[in-house]
Amino acid sequence: MTVKHIQTDVAIMGGGIVGSSAALALRRMGMQVVLLERDLCGSRSSGVNYGGVRRQGRPLSQLPLAQRAHRIWAELPRLIGTDGEYQRSGHFKIARSDADLAALEQYRTQSQDFDLGLEILSGSRLHTHCPWLGGKAVGGSLCAEDGQANPRLVSPAFALAAQRAGAQIFERSPVDEVTHDGQLFTLRSGAALQVQAPMLINCAGAWAGDLAAQFGEAVPLCARHPAMAVTEPLPFFMVWSLGVEGGGIYCRQVARGNLVLGGGSGVALDADRARSGRDAIAALSVQAVELLPALRHAHFIRTWSGTEGYLPDRQPVLGLSQTTPGLIHGFGFSGAGFQIGPAVGEVLAELARDGRSSTPIEAFSIERFLPAHAGPA
Amino acid sequence: MKKSLLQPVVVGAGPAGVRAAQTLVAYCVRPVVVDEAPRAGGQIYRRPPSNFKRPAQTLYGFEAARALAVHSTFDTLTNQIDYRPDSLVWNAQSGLLDVLHGPTQTTQRLPYQQLIVATGATDRVLPIPGWTLPGVYTLGGAQVALKFQGCAIGHQVVFMGTGPLLYLVAYQYAKAGVNVAAVLDTAKLSDQLSAMPALLTQPAVLFKGMYYVAWLRAQGVVLHSGVRPLHVLGQTRVQAVVWHDGEKELTLACDAIGFGYALRSETQLADLLGCQFAFDPLQRSHLPERDGAGRASVAGVYLAGDGAGIMGADAAEWAGELAALALLTDNGVAVDSARAQVLEQKLRQLRRFRTGLERAFPFPQDWAAQAPDDLVVCRCENITAGELRRTAQTSGADELNRLKALTRVGMGRCQGRICGVAAAEILAQATGQSVEQVGRLRGQAPIKPIPIHLVHASAPGVNA
C-alpha cells in the first residue's frame, strides 16, 4: 500500500466545531492545514449537543471568548454558507427560588462590562412574558441576544467550509501515532496516511487526554454524557431557549415545533458511544412537565447522548503546551463548547501563527493542572 | 441450574413468542411474556377484540387451523406464564427492559438474564407520489383493519406492490365482500415462473398462493403484473392510482390503496440490546446475527421469528421453539436434542423456499432511480427524495445516520421504521453505493414514542 505523505503548516487532530473552525481560520490566514478526524466531522459532541448558543451563565473568564464568538455567529452564512438554523431567539434562565433569582441578579451585575443586555423578569411581568411557564418559576434572567442553532448542521458545515477554503480534511482517519523530533510532529493514520507539521492542534474533545499525556501534560479529563430527548412537533409557543439556575434541565423549541430537552447524565456504552439513560429520561420527564405544563400530553420520540470531555473546574484547556513547542491545546469544554467553538477556532489559529491570542485565554492554560503549578511560586 | 432462578423474558406473542413460551413451560420454566398487543397472536394471527364474533375461518382462511392452534396454545399457558399484554418494551439497558403498560401509562423495569426477542415485522414501504393521501394504507395496515376491527380501508380498493401478502390481503378483502378494483404486482410472471423450482420445495404454501391468485381471477378481479406504480391521484383523499404497464400509463379509479413490498424486520430492540448486525443480501437489509438456533451475539439474547429476518409464520413457530430449546440448553437443561435438530433442519430447508419467494416477488431494484425529486420519502418530517439527493451531493454524506443528521429523514415519530428503507435506497442510488454500504439507522430509545407524563415505577420488580 502506498503511504500518502503530507507536509503542512498545521496539523489538527479532531474535526469537531473547534478543529473545523480552526482549520477554516487558518486557511483564511493563508496557512496550510491538514485535519484528521477519526469519524465524521461534527458527528460527535459538536453535532449532537443541545444546540444552545448562549453567553449568559458562563464564567466571566469565558465572556471575552463568548463575545468574540457572538460576532462570528452573526456571520455564519457568509462564513460557512448556511445559517445552521441559528437564531438570536433569546435565552431565559429561570429562577425557582428567591435565592436563585438573587444569584441571577448578581451575575447580571458581575457581567455588566460585557454588555450582555441581561434583563431580570419576575412577578407579573414574568407571567405576561411567558404564560406557558410552570408554577415553580419565580423569575428569570433574559439575554435577548443569545439563542440557539442546529448543531447537526453547523458543525459539519464548518468542516465543509474549511475544505472549500483549501484545508485537507481526512475523515474516518484515526490518528494511531504521534511523534515529535523537536521540530516536526509526525502523525500516522493507519498504513496509508502520514502528516508532518511544525504545529499540532489537539482538539480531540473527550479523547484529547492521551495526546496531552504523551507530551507530559496529563490532565484530569473525563468523559460525561448529557441525556437528551426530543418531542414530536407541537404548536409553536416558545421562542426562548430555557435554562434553569442551578441546572437540571434545559429546553428549546425548534422552528418545526419539536421541543429539545436535556438534563442529567446519560450512560456510556463504551469509550465512544453513549445513550440517554432511563433514570435521566424519568427525571427529565418530571422536570419537563413542571417547567412547561403544556408538555404533559407530548411524547418523547427519541433520546440520545454524546461523549463530552469535562475538566474538574468546568473550564477548557486552551493555549500553548507548556512542554512542547508547536503543540497547542483546545479541549475539555465541559459541555459548553458549542457557542464559543468558532471563537476558539480563531484563537487556535492565532496561536499557531503568532504564538499568542488576541482574546484573553490565560484562565484556560494547561499549566493549572501541571504539578509544577502547585509548587512554590 | 436452579430453575427457580430462571425466569426468561419473551418479547412478543406472535407465532414465535407463543411457541417459545410454550416450550419453556414444557420444561417447567415460567417465562414473562411481554406483548404490545392487548391479545396474543401477533400480526398474522392477530385476534379481534373479545366481543367480536367473526369466525376464525373468515378471519384467517387457510391459516385458520394454525391461528387457532397458536391462540389455544397460548390460552392454555396463561396460568403458567407471567403474561403482560398491552406492554411495549421501549428501552433496554444494563439487564433491564423498560416496559410501558398502555392502559395505566406506567413504565416498569423488567430484569432479565435470558431474553427471547420475537418482535415481528412491519411492511416494507417504497413510496410513490401521493402516498400520503388519506386512503393509502400499507398491506399490513389494511389487513389489521380487517382482522382486528372488522372494517375495510375503502369500498373500491387497489392492492399494489409485491410479495405474498399482496395476494393474500386482496383475497381476504374480496372474500369479505369488498370490491377489489385491481391487484398491481411489480413482479413479472416470468419472475414467478423462474422461481417455481425453489417454490416447489414447499408445495402446500405454493398451492395456497396459487389458489389465491386463481380465486381472485375467477371472481373477475383484475390482476396486473410487471407494473411500475407511478402515483396516487386525489385532492383530499385517494381518487385513483396511475401505473405503467411496460408500454403505457394506465389510470384506475379507487377510494383506497393497500401497498407494500414484502416485510421488514423490527430490529430496534435487538439493536438496543447491543446485538451485532450483518447485511443479508437476500433480504436486502441489515439484520441481527444469530446462529442456527437463534443465539444472538450477546450472551443470553435469542432471536426468533420475523424480527430477526423474514421467514414467515410457520418458520417463526419453529424458530420460537428452537430458541427456547437453545436457551434451556445454555442453562444446563437437558432438552430433546433430536427435536432441536429437526427444527433446525426445517428452518434450513425453508431457506431455499425463501430464495424462491425473493425471486418470485423481487425487490424493485429500480425504485430509487425512478423516484422523482418531489417524492416525499419521510412523511413525518416531509423530506423529499430530491432533498436527500441534494444533501448527499453537496455534503458528501455517504452514510445513513449522517444523512439523517443533515436532513431530518427518520427523525420523526416513526424514527425511520417506515421511511428508513426508502431513505437507504435513495442514498445508495444518489452516491452510487450499495444499500449495504450506506448502513442502517442507529437504534435509540424509545423504540416507539412514549408519553412524557407516564409514571416511572421506581423499583425494578417482577410480578409473580
CSV table of C-alpha atoms in Angstrom, one decimal, chain B residues 13-406:
chain,number,residue,atom,x,y,z
B,13,ALA,CA,-46.6,-13.0,21.5
B,14,GLY,CA,-46.9,-13.8,17.8
B,15,PRO,CA,-46.2,-17.3,16.5
B,16,ALA,CA,-42.5,-17.2,17.5
B,17,GLY,CA,-43.1,-15.9,21.0
B,18,VAL,CA,-46.0,-18.2,21.7
B,19,ARG,CA,-44.1,-21.3,20.7
B,20,ALA,CA,-41.1,-20.1,22.7
B,21,ALA,CA,-43.2,-19.6,25.8
B,22,GLN,CA,-44.9,-23.0,25.3
B,23,THR,CA,-41.5,-24.7,25.1
B,24,LEU,CA,-40.2,-23.1,28.2
B,25,VAL,CA,-43.4,-24.1,30.1
B,26,ALA,CA,-43.0,-27.6,28.9
B,27,TYR,CA,-39.6,-27.7,30.7
B,28,CYS,CA,-41.2,-26.3,33.9
B,29,VAL,CA,-39.9,-22.8,33.3
B,30,ARG,CA,-42.2,-19.9,33.9
B,31,PRO,CA,-41.4,-17.1,31.4
B,32,VAL,CA,-42.5,-13.5,31.4
B,33,VAL,CA,-44.2,-12.8,28.1
B,34,VAL,CA,-44.4,-9.2,27.2
B,35,ASP,CA,-46.6,-8.2,24.2
B,36,GLU,CA,-47.5,-4.9,22.8
B,37,ALA,CA,-51.0,-6.1,21.7
B,38,PRO,CA,-54.0,-6.5,24.0
B,39,ARG,CA,-54.3,-10.1,22.9
B,40,ALA,CA,-51.7,-12.6,21.8
B,41,GLY,CA,-51.4,-13.8,18.2
B,42,GLY,CA,-49.0,-11.3,16.7
B,43,GLN,CA,-49.7,-9.6,13.4
B,44,ILE,CA,-50.6,-12.6,11.2
B,45,TYR,CA,-52.8,-14.3,13.7
B,46,ARG,CA,-54.0,-11.0,15.3
B,47,ARG,CA,-57.1,-11.5,17.3
B,48,PRO,CA,-60.1,-9.2,17.2
B,49,PRO,CA,-61.3,-7.8,20.5
B,50,SER,CA,-63.0,-10.5,22.5
B,51,ASN,CA,-66.6,-9.2,21.8
B,52,PHE,CA,-66.1,-9.6,18.0
B,53,LYS,CA,-67.7,-12.7,16.7
B,54,ARG,CA,-66.3,-13.3,13.2
B,55,PRO,CA,-65.3,-16.9,13.0
B,56,ALA,CA,-61.6,-17.9,12.6
B,57,GLN,CA,-62.3,-19.4,9.1
B,58,THR,CA,-63.4,-16.0,7.9
B,59,LEU,CA,-60.6,-14.1,9.6
B,60,TYR,CA,-57.7,-16.4,8.7
B,61,GLY,CA,-58.9,-18.5,5.8
B,62,PHE,CA,-56.4,-21.3,5.1
B,63,GLU,CA,-54.4,-20.3,8.2
B,64,ALA,CA,-57.4,-20.7,10.5
B,65,ALA,CA,-56.2,-24.0,11.9
B,66,ARG,CA,-52.7,-22.6,12.6
B,67,ALA,CA,-54.1,-19.4,14.0
B,68,LEU,CA,-56.4,-21.4,16.3
B,69,ALA,CA,-53.6,-23.7,17.3
B,70,VAL,CA,-51.4,-20.7,18.3
B,71,HIS,CA,-54.2,-19.0,20.1
B,72,SER,CA,-55.4,-22.1,22.0
B,73,THR,CA,-51.8,-22.9,22.9
B,74,PHE,CA,-51.4,-19.5,24.4
B,75,ASP,CA,-54.7,-19.7,26.2
B,76,THR,CA,-53.7,-22.9,27.9
B,77,LEU,CA,-50.4,-21.3,29.0
B,78,THR,CA,-51.8,-18.2,30.7
B,79,ASN,CA,-51.6,-19.8,34.2
B,80,GLN,CA,-48.1,-21.0,33.7
B,81,ILE,CA,-46.5,-17.8,32.4
B,82,ASP,CA,-46.3,-14.2,33.6
B,83,TYR,CA,-48.2,-12.6,30.8
B,84,ARG,CA,-48.0,-8.8,30.2
B,85,PRO,CA,-50.3,-7.7,27.4
B,86,ASP,CA,-50.6,-4.1,26.3
B,87,SER,CA,-47.0,-3.7,27.2
B,88,LEU,CA,-44.4,-2.0,24.9
B,89,VAL,CA,-40.7,-2.7,25.5
B,90,TRP,CA,-39.4,0.8,24.8
B,91,ASN,CA,-35.8,0.5,26.1
B,92,ALA,CA,-33.2,-2.0,27.2
B,93,GLN,CA,-30.3,-1.0,29.3
B,94,SER,CA,-28.0,-3.0,31.7
B,95,GLY,CA,-30.0,-6.1,32.1
B,96,LEU,CA,-33.4,-4.4,32.4
B,97,LEU,CA,-36.1,-3.8,30.0
B,98,ASP,CA,-38.3,-0.7,30.2
B,99,VAL,CA,-41.9,-1.7,29.7
B,100,LEU,CA,-44.7,0.7,29.1
B,101,HIS,CA,-48.1,-0.6,30.1
B,102,GLY,CA,-50.5,1.3,27.9
B,103,PRO,CA,-53.8,1.3,29.9
B,104,THR,CA,-52.2,2.6,33.1
B,105,GLN,CA,-49.5,4.7,31.4
B,106,THR,CA,-46.9,3.2,33.7
B,107,THR,CA,-43.4,2.2,32.9
B,108,GLN,CA,-41.8,-0.6,34.8
B,109,ARG,CA,-38.3,-2.1,34.8
B,110,LEU,CA,-38.2,-5.7,34.0
B,111,PRO,CA,-35.0,-7.5,34.8
B,112,TYR,CA,-33.8,-10.4,32.6
B,113,GLN,CA,-30.9,-12.7,32.2
B,114,GLN,CA,-32.3,-14.6,29.3
B,115,LEU,CA,-34.3,-12.9,26.6
B,116,ILE,CA,-36.1,-14.2,23.6
B,117,VAL,CA,-36.7,-11.4,21.1
B,118,ALA,CA,-39.7,-12.2,18.9
B,119,THR,CA,-40.6,-8.7,17.8
B,120,GLY,CA,-42.0,-9.5,14.3
B,121,ALA,CA,-42.2,-7.3,11.2
B,122,THR,CA,-43.9,-4.5,9.5
B,123,ASP,CA,-44.4,-3.6,5.9
B,124,ARG,CA,-41.5,-2.6,3.7
B,125,VAL,CA,-42.7,0.7,2.2
B,126,LEU,CA,-41.4,2.2,-1.0
B,127,PRO,CA,-43.4,5.3,-1.5
B,128,ILE,CA,-44.7,6.9,-4.7
B,129,PRO,CA,-46.1,10.5,-5.1
B,130,GLY,CA,-49.4,10.8,-3.4
B,131,TRP,CA,-48.8,8.1,-0.9
B,132,THR,CA,-49.5,10.4,2.0
B,133,LEU,CA,-53.1,11.0,0.9
B,134,PRO,CA,-55.8,9.7,3.2
B,135,GLY,CA,-56.9,6.3,2.0
B,136,VAL,CA,-53.4,4.9,1.3
B,137,TYR,CA,-52.5,2.1,3.7
B,138,THR,CA,-49.8,-0.5,3.9
B,139,LEU,CA,-50.9,-4.0,3.1
B,140,GLY,CA,-50.3,-5.0,6.7
B,141,GLY,CA,-52.4,-2.0,7.9
B,142,ALA,CA,-55.2,-3.0,5.5
B,143,GLN,CA,-55.1,-6.5,6.9
B,144,VAL,CA,-55.1,-5.3,10.5
B,145,ALA,CA,-58.2,-3.1,9.8
B,146,LEU,CA,-60.0,-6.2,8.5
B,147,LYS,CA,-58.8,-8.7,11.2
B,148,PHE,CA,-58.8,-6.5,14.2
B,149,GLN,CA,-61.6,-4.0,13.5
B,150,GLY,CA,-63.7,-5.9,11.0
B,151,CYS,CA,-63.7,-3.0,8.6
B,152,ALA,CA,-62.2,-2.3,5.2
B,153,ILE,CA,-60.0,0.5,4.2
B,154,GLY,CA,-62.4,1.5,1.4
B,155,HIS,CA,-65.2,0.5,-0.9
B,156,GLN,CA,-63.1,0.2,-4.1
B,157,VAL,CA,-59.7,-0.9,-3.2
B,158,VAL,CA,-56.5,-1.4,-5.2
B,159,PHE,CA,-53.7,-3.5,-3.8
B,160,MET,CA,-50.2,-2.8,-5.0
B,161,GLY,CA,-46.6,-3.6,-4.6
B,162,THR,CA,-45.3,-7.2,-4.4
B,163,GLY,CA,-44.9,-10.1,-2.1
B,164,PRO,CA,-47.1,-13.0,-1.0
B,165,LEU,CA,-49.0,-10.7,1.3
B,166,LEU,CA,-50.3,-8.8,-1.8
B,167,TYR,CA,-52.5,-11.6,-3.0
B,168,LEU,CA,-53.4,-12.8,0.5
B,169,VAL,CA,-54.8,-9.4,1.5
B,170,ALA,CA,-56.5,-9.0,-1.8
B,171,TYR,CA,-58.1,-12.4,-1.3
B,172,GLN,CA,-59.2,-11.6,2.2
B,173,TYR,CA,-60.7,-8.3,1.2
B,174,ALA,CA,-62.6,-9.9,-1.7
B,175,LYS,CA,-63.8,-12.7,0.5
B,176,ALA,CA,-65.1,-10.1,3.0
B,177,GLY,CA,-67.2,-8.6,0.2
B,178,VAL,CA,-65.0,-5.6,-0.6
B,179,ASN,CA,-64.7,-4.5,-4.3
B,180,VAL,CA,-61.1,-5.2,-5.1
B,181,ALA,CA,-60.6,-2.9,-8.2
B,182,ALA,CA,-57.2,-4.4,-9.1
B,183,VAL,CA,-54.1,-6.1,-7.9
B,184,LEU,CA,-50.9,-4.5,-9.3
B,185,ASP,CA,-47.8,-6.5,-8.9
B,186,THR,CA,-44.4,-5.1,-9.7
B,187,ALA,CA,-43.1,-8.6,-10.2
B,188,LYS,CA,-43.3,-10.2,-13.6
B,189,LEU,CA,-44.9,-13.5,-14.4
B,190,SER,CA,-41.5,-14.6,-15.6
B,191,ASP,CA,-40.1,-14.0,-12.1
B,192,GLN,CA,-42.7,-16.3,-10.7
B,193,LEU,CA,-42.1,-19.0,-13.3
B,194,SER,CA,-38.3,-18.9,-12.8
B,195,ALA,CA,-38.9,-19.2,-9.0
B,196,MET,CA,-41.0,-22.4,-9.4
B,197,PRO,CA,-38.3,-24.9,-8.7
B,198,ALA,CA,-37.4,-23.3,-5.4
B,199,LEU,CA,-41.1,-22.6,-4.5
B,200,LEU,CA,-41.9,-26.3,-5.1
B,201,THR,CA,-39.8,-27.2,-2.0
B,202,GLN,CA,-42.9,-26.1,0.0
B,203,PRO,CA,-45.7,-27.3,-2.3
B,204,ALA,CA,-48.5,-26.6,0.3
B,205,VAL,CA,-47.5,-23.0,0.6
B,206,LEU,CA,-47.1,-22.6,-3.1
B,207,PHE,CA,-50.5,-24.1,-3.6
B,208,LYS,CA,-52.2,-21.6,-1.3
B,209,GLY,CA,-50.6,-18.7,-3.2
B,210,MET,CA,-51.7,-20.1,-6.5
B,211,TYR,CA,-55.2,-20.7,-5.1
B,212,TYR,CA,-55.5,-17.0,-4.0
B,213,VAL,CA,-54.5,-15.9,-7.5
B,214,ALA,CA,-56.8,-18.3,-9.2
B,215,TRP,CA,-59.7,-17.4,-6.9
B,216,LEU,CA,-59.2,-13.7,-7.5
B,217,ARG,CA,-59.1,-14.2,-11.2
B,218,ALA,CA,-62.3,-16.4,-11.1
B,219,GLN,CA,-64.0,-13.6,-9.2
B,220,GLY,CA,-63.1,-11.2,-12.1
B,221,VAL,CA,-60.5,-9.3,-10.1
B,222,VAL,CA,-58.1,-7.6,-12.5
B,223,LEU,CA,-54.5,-8.8,-11.9
B,224,HIS,CA,-51.6,-6.9,-13.5
B,225,SER,CA,-48.0,-8.0,-13.2
B,226,GLY,CA,-44.8,-6.3,-14.2
B,227,VAL,CA,-46.3,-2.9,-13.4
B,228,ARG,CA,-44.5,0.2,-12.2
B,229,PRO,CA,-46.7,2.3,-9.8
B,230,LEU,CA,-46.4,5.9,-10.7
B,231,HIS,CA,-48.5,8.0,-8.4
B,232,VAL,CA,-51.7,8.3,-6.5
B,233,LEU,CA,-54.2,10.9,-7.6
B,234,GLY,CA,-56.6,12.8,-5.3
B,235,GLN,CA,-57.2,16.2,-3.7
B,236,THR,CA,-58.2,15.5,-0.1
B,237,ARG,CA,-58.1,11.7,-0.4
B,238,VAL,CA,-57.4,8.9,-2.9
B,239,GLN,CA,-59.3,9.1,-6.1
B,240,ALA,CA,-57.2,7.0,-8.5
B,241,VAL,CA,-53.9,5.3,-9.0
B,242,VAL,CA,-51.7,5.6,-12.0
B,243,TRP,CA,-49.2,2.9,-13.1
B,244,HIS,CA,-47.1,2.0,-16.1
B,245,ASP,CA,-47.5,-1.5,-17.6
B,246,GLY,CA,-44.4,-1.5,-19.7
B,247,GLU,CA,-46.0,0.1,-22.7
B,248,LYS,CA,-48.3,2.8,-21.5
B,249,GLU,CA,-49.7,4.6,-18.5
B,250,LEU,CA,-53.0,3.4,-17.0
B,251,THR,CA,-55.3,5.0,-14.5
B,252,LEU,CA,-57.8,3.3,-12.3
B,253,ALA,CA,-60.3,5.0,-10.0
B,254,CYS,CA,-60.4,3.7,-6.4
B,255,ASP,CA,-61.0,5.1,-3.0
B,256,ALA,CA,-58.3,3.2,-1.1
B,257,ILE,CA,-55.0,1.6,-1.7
B,258,GLY,CA,-53.1,-1.0,0.2
B,259,PHE,CA,-49.4,-1.3,-0.8
B,260,GLY,CA,-46.2,-2.8,0.4
B,261,TYR,CA,-43.1,-4.7,-0.8
B,262,ALA,CA,-42.9,-7.7,1.5
B,263,LEU,CA,-41.9,-7.1,5.1
B,264,ARG,CA,-39.1,-5.6,7.1
B,265,SER,CA,-37.9,-6.9,10.5
B,266,GLU,CA,-38.5,-4.9,13.6
B,267,THR,CA,-34.9,-4.9,14.9
B,268,GLN,CA,-34.8,-1.9,17.2
B,269,LEU,CA,-34.8,-4.0,20.4
B,270,ALA,CA,-32.0,-6.2,19.2
B,271,ASP,CA,-30.1,-3.0,18.3
B,272,LEU,CA,-30.6,-1.5,21.8
B,273,LEU,CA,-29.5,-4.8,23.3
B,274,GLY,CA,-26.2,-4.4,21.5
B,275,CYS,CA,-26.6,-7.3,19.1
B,276,GLN,CA,-24.2,-7.3,16.1
B,277,PHE,CA,-25.8,-6.8,12.8
B,278,ALA,CA,-24.8,-8.1,9.3
B,279,PHE,CA,-26.1,-7.3,5.9
B,280,ASP,CA,-28.3,-10.0,4.4
B,281,PRO,CA,-28.3,-9.7,0.6
B,282,LEU,CA,-31.4,-11.9,0.2
B,283,GLN,CA,-33.5,-9.6,2.5
B,284,ARG,CA,-31.6,-6.5,1.4
B,285,SER,CA,-31.3,-5.3,4.9
B,286,HIS,CA,-29.0,-5.3,8.0
B,287,LEU,CA,-30.2,-7.9,10.4
B,288,PRO,CA,-29.1,-9.1,13.9
B,289,GLU,CA,-26.7,-12.0,13.6
B,290,ARG,CA,-27.8,-15.3,15.1
B,291,ASP,CA,-26.7,-18.9,14.9
B,292,GLY,CA,-28.8,-21.8,13.6
B,293,ALA,CA,-30.7,-22.0,16.9
B,294,GLY,CA,-31.3,-18.3,17.3
B,295,ARG,CA,-28.5,-17.2,19.7
B,296,ALA,CA,-27.6,-13.6,19.1
B,297,SER,CA,-24.1,-12.2,19.5
B,298,VAL,CA,-25.0,-11.0,23.0
B,299,ALA,CA,-25.0,-13.8,25.6
B,300,GLY,CA,-28.4,-14.5,26.9
B,301,VAL,CA,-30.2,-13.0,24.0
B,302,TYR,CA,-32.1,-15.2,21.5
B,303,LEU,CA,-33.8,-14.1,18.3
B,304,ALA,CA,-36.8,-15.8,16.8
B,305,GLY,CA,-39.3,-15.1,14.1
B,306,ASP,CA,-39.6,-12.4,11.5
B,307,GLY,CA,-38.0,-9.8,13.9
B,308,ALA,CA,-34.6,-11.3,13.0
B,309,GLY,CA,-35.2,-11.9,9.3
B,310,ILE,CA,-38.4,-12.5,7.3
B,311,MET,CA,-39.1,-16.3,7.1
B,312,GLY,CA,-42.8,-16.3,7.6
B,313,ALA,CA,-45.2,-17.5,10.2
B,314,ASP,CA,-44.6,-21.3,10.1
B,315,ALA,CA,-40.8,-20.7,10.4
B,316,ALA,CA,-41.5,-18.3,13.3
B,317,GLU,CA,-43.2,-21.1,15.2
B,318,TRP,CA,-40.2,-23.4,14.7
B,319,ALA,CA,-37.7,-20.7,15.4
B,320,GLY,CA,-39.5,-19.8,18.6
B,321,GLU,CA,-39.4,-23.3,19.8
B,322,LEU,CA,-35.8,-23.7,18.8
B,323,ALA,CA,-34.7,-20.5,20.5
B,324,ALA,CA,-36.4,-21.7,23.7
B,325,LEU,CA,-34.6,-25.1,23.5
B,326,ALA,CA,-31.3,-23.2,22.9
B,327,LEU,CA,-31.9,-21.1,26.0
B,328,LEU,CA,-32.7,-24.1,28.1
B,329,THR,CA,-29.6,-25.9,26.8
B,330,ASP,CA,-27.4,-23.0,27.6
B,331,ASN,CA,-28.8,-23.1,31.2
B,332,GLY,CA,-27.9,-26.7,31.6
B,333,VAL,CA,-31.4,-28.2,31.0
B,334,ALA,CA,-31.4,-31.5,29.1
B,335,VAL,CA,-33.7,-30.9,26.2
B,336,ASP,CA,-34.9,-33.1,23.4
B,337,SER,CA,-32.0,-32.6,21.1
B,338,ALA,CA,-33.5,-34.6,18.3
B,339,ARG,CA,-36.4,-32.2,18.2
B,340,ALA,CA,-34.0,-29.3,18.1
B,341,GLN,CA,-32.2,-30.9,15.1
B,342,VAL,CA,-35.5,-31.4,13.3
B,343,LEU,CA,-36.4,-27.8,13.8
B,344,GLU,CA,-33.0,-26.6,12.6
B,345,GLN,CA,-33.3,-28.7,9.5
B,346,LYS,CA,-36.8,-27.5,8.8
B,347,LEU,CA,-35.6,-23.9,9.0
B,348,ARG,CA,-32.6,-24.7,6.8
B,349,GLN,CA,-34.9,-26.3,4.2
B,350,LEU,CA,-37.1,-23.2,4.2
B,351,ARG,CA,-34.2,-21.0,3.1
B,352,ARG,CA,-34.5,-22.4,-0.4
B,353,PHE,CA,-38.1,-21.6,-0.5
B,354,ARG,CA,-37.4,-18.0,0.8
B,355,THR,CA,-34.9,-17.6,-2.0
B,356,GLY,CA,-37.7,-18.6,-4.4
B,357,LEU,CA,-40.0,-16.1,-2.9
B,358,GLU,CA,-37.5,-13.3,-3.3
B,359,ARG,CA,-37.2,-14.4,-7.0
B,360,ALA,CA,-40.9,-14.6,-7.5
B,361,PHE,CA,-41.5,-11.2,-5.9
B,362,PRO,CA,-38.2,-9.4,-6.4
B,363,PHE,CA,-37.4,-6.1,-4.8
B,364,PRO,CA,-38.0,-3.4,-7.4
B,365,GLN,CA,-34.3,-2.6,-7.9
B,366,ASP,CA,-35.0,0.5,-10.0
B,367,TRP,CA,-37.4,2.1,-7.4
B,368,ALA,CA,-34.9,4.7,-6.3
B,369,ALA,CA,-33.8,5.6,-9.8
B,370,GLN,CA,-37.4,6.1,-10.7
B,371,ALA,CA,-38.4,8.1,-7.6
B,372,PRO,CA,-39.0,11.7,-8.6
B,373,ASP,CA,-37.3,14.5,-6.7
B,374,ASP,CA,-40.6,15.8,-5.3
B,375,LEU,CA,-41.5,12.5,-3.8
B,376,VAL,CA,-41.9,12.7,0.0
B,377,VAL,CA,-39.8,9.9,1.5
B,378,CYS,CA,-40.1,10.8,5.1
B,379,ARG,CA,-43.7,11.8,5.8
B,380,CYS,CA,-43.1,12.7,9.5
B,381,GLU,CA,-40.6,15.4,8.5
B,382,ASN,CA,-41.7,16.0,5.0
B,383,ILE,CA,-38.3,15.2,3.4
B,384,THR,CA,-38.3,14.6,-0.3
B,385,ALA,CA,-36.1,12.3,-2.4
B,386,GLY,CA,-34.7,15.4,-4.1
B,387,GLU,CA,-33.6,16.9,-0.7
B,388,LEU,CA,-31.9,13.6,0.2
B,389,ARG,CA,-30.1,13.5,-3.1
B,390,ARG,CA,-29.0,17.2,-3.0
B,391,THR,CA,-27.7,16.8,0.6
B,392,ALA,CA,-25.8,13.7,-0.4
B,393,GLN,CA,-24.2,15.5,-3.3
B,394,THR,CA,-23.4,18.8,-1.5
B,395,SER,CA,-22.3,17.4,1.8
B,396,GLY,CA,-20.6,14.2,0.7
B,397,ALA,CA,-22.8,12.3,3.1
B,398,ASP,CA,-22.4,8.6,2.2
B,399,GLU,CA,-23.9,7.0,5.3
B,400,LEU,CA,-27.5,6.9,6.5
B,401,ASN,CA,-27.0,8.4,10.0
B,402,ARG,CA,-25.2,11.3,8.5
B,403,LEU,CA,-27.9,11.9,6.0
B,404,LYS,CA,-30.4,11.7,8.9
B,405,ALA,CA,-28.4,14.3,10.9
B,406,LEU,CA,-28.3,16.7,7.9
